[in-house]
Amino acid sequence: MKKVVLFFGILVGINTHAQLPQLGKAQLKDVISAMTMEEKARMVFGASTSGIDNSSPVLLKQALKSVPGVAGVTAPIPRFGITPALLADGPAGLRIESKRANTDATFYCTNFPVATVLASTWNKDLVQNVGEAMGNETFEYGADVLLAPGLNIHRNPLCGRNFEYYSEDPLLAGKTAAAFVRGVQSQGVGTAIKHFACNNQETNRMNTNAIVSQRALRELYLKNFEIAVKESNPWTVMTSYNKLNGRYTSETPELINTILRDEWGFKGMVMSDWHAGTNPVDQMLAGNDLLEPGKKADYDTVLNGMKSGKLPVSVVENNIEHILEMVQKTPRFNGHIPTNKPDLKAHALITRQSATEGLVLLKNERSALPLKSSLKNVALFGVYSYDLFVAGGSGSGQVNKAYTVNLQQGFSNGNIPLEPNALAMYSKYIGDSMATITNYNTTKLWHLPPYVLTEMAPSESDVKTSATNSDLAIITLGRNSGEGFDRKIKYDYELTDNEKKLLINVCDVFHKAGKKVVVILNICGPLETASWKNLPDAILVAWQPGQEGGNSIVDVLKGKENPSGKLPMTFSIKYEDEPSAKNFPSEYTDELYGKTDKKRNIDYINYEERIYVGYRHYSTIGKPVSYPFGFGLSYTSFKYGNLKVTAQGEDIVASVTISNTGKVAGKEVAELYITAPKGKLDKPKYELKAFTKTKLLQPAESQTVELVFHKSELASFDESLSSWVADAGNYTISVGASVADIRSKGVYNLSEKWEKKVKGW
Ligand code: BGC
């Protein structure tokens, strides 16, 4: 009889072990010390695919069945009242299955704009709102932790996951991530800031060794995480796949225990990336609390390690404490019953609106934009204007959404007719070609190639017909990328031959007919633009703007929304200009370095450019770029005036008055850069230290904004001393509309050297 009750109890999740210390009621330490050695080992592994037999298979099955498609689960142990916590991707919205067995109901999630769009808004409040909506879907669908945001630095434009990440600058990445985390976690679910650290390429991501100086680590690759940890208290941190200076990040105690926990004060749980690292004992010792998703062999190693004394039990107990502290906060532990009914309509409006602020207007001549209301119709070129429009990238950053509004539909919703000849031409081309591509399903493919369909180069006579019939041409160029693969230079970073032909042809014919051409870039990251940007009249970067993308773009094209996005990375003139060009896997890796046993850029990668990533490089050596960091146009213009720099306690405060000097309402992003006085360490010419966005300013309206940062942010990392050091002297404070468009300068005098020693690595 007892057996039957116990079995029934497990089945329905009733706790029949009230006499044992219970999670949430007893002291955590008592719960942990009452566990068997096997249970202790069990707790530090994910539970979904491990095949370890001493967890609660019934409870686990129930949990997984309740939200199919989650990426991972923590182990439940019912006799201590320990419930499973469900961990689900990802950065552009919750990734779960949209269909479930035995029901016709659907479980679609909103595909919000990708991370790069959010960073391009430079609007922390907006990012927080998007985070709230994503957190709400996570909560309503019954997941506990959203495996996002990704905040790795855009070290090189070819990294296949850059669309999931924010910026080449650690301040912009860190502040954007912090706003996102605050938003998601305000809904009672957790986040996982990832991938800690230096997962800056996808090629051989599980094993490559990033060789990075302590200074570059401190100032760039850890700085973003430091800001996010200190400003938003994420529930969890996900370590990365790669090695960093010789050891897997998940096995590096200096990174996790020393820097993340002791120095930055992180109190949450650390989990590995999926199947990362090779030595579970080292991972435990390093402070990597949870190994996802968990492997039987690793479980045995940890268990035997504890039994043999090689792995102190106290280390594992400490890790379990972090896991259980997290579990206690989850909706599932607190009895939340998912409604499975988030307000998808409201979230569609949020994604539509937020994407418009992340669109970046790179060029706008002859008043090409906004579109005139008298416009008869638009000739829409490029396969990405139609069915191939990309809402978001592939891999774990992908979202199972109910629909995507492509540009064609966006125009239709915006009541702008399309020129029939171009429309018919593309419908036929796409229809015929897609019929032959059998395995194309964006929601099922883990990795999508840069483009699924070769761009069509329409004949001159076809373009002429369209030019005769219409007022304006729009050409969309698209790129996709995703997890596990980096992009290529040829035909990915660079345009394909057909894309070039299309651009040249359409611009030539339309311009001869006295009509304008607008290019939309529906891309995962920068493209080469320098060789063709003189051709069209306007260029708008739409990135991968989420499921309402077509509507967002048309809202901006029509001038319903005034673009206010700015580039979160530099667009270089050519790939070879990139400071990490030679130290990144590309089709030229062999050509540059030959084939060796340990292959450069594959097995290991030297971050030789040190701190000179992106604009830190270009601005310091004065190298021209195609479009600079922080750049973006508006349909109006802004004047900066009255810069005042003051010290308020330990803070440096720059106030500046921004006035709308144009004819339509708009928002402006103000960026503050510092230039340090000459000292012992070499320094970049400019370093972003603060930014802010104005409210919507009406024509002739002004707003005085404050850009604030702590004086410790003046410091650079001196490796020889293992110290942050800011030399005394005059720091130039430059406030501007981009790193290459400084509008006003001031000075801050640091009267005494500032120094802070940290534990060496
Ligand atoms: C990715 C993570 C993701 C995890 C779970 C890994 O392959 O690198 O970003 O959260 O899978 O899906």
GROMACS .gro file of C-alpha atoms in nm, residues 89 217 271 298 374 469 480 486 587 643 704 744 746:
model
   13
   89ASP     CA    1   1.597   3.023  -2.563
  217LEU     CA    2   3.955   4.123  -2.165
  271MET     CA    3   2.545   2.727  -1.621
  298ASP     CA    4   3.009   1.327  -1.654
  374SER     CA    5   0.135   6.151  -5.396
  469ASN     CA    6   0.510   5.241  -6.470
  480ASN     CA    7   2.105   3.544  -4.302
  486ASP     CA    8   3.066   3.212  -3.958
  587GLU     CA    9   3.828   3.161  -4.680
  643LEU     CA   10   2.781   7.164  -2.326
  704THR     CA   11   1.871   6.945  -2.212
  744SER     CA   12   3.071   6.988  -2.878
  746GLY     CA   13   3.450   7.005  -2.290
   0.00000   0.00000   0.00000
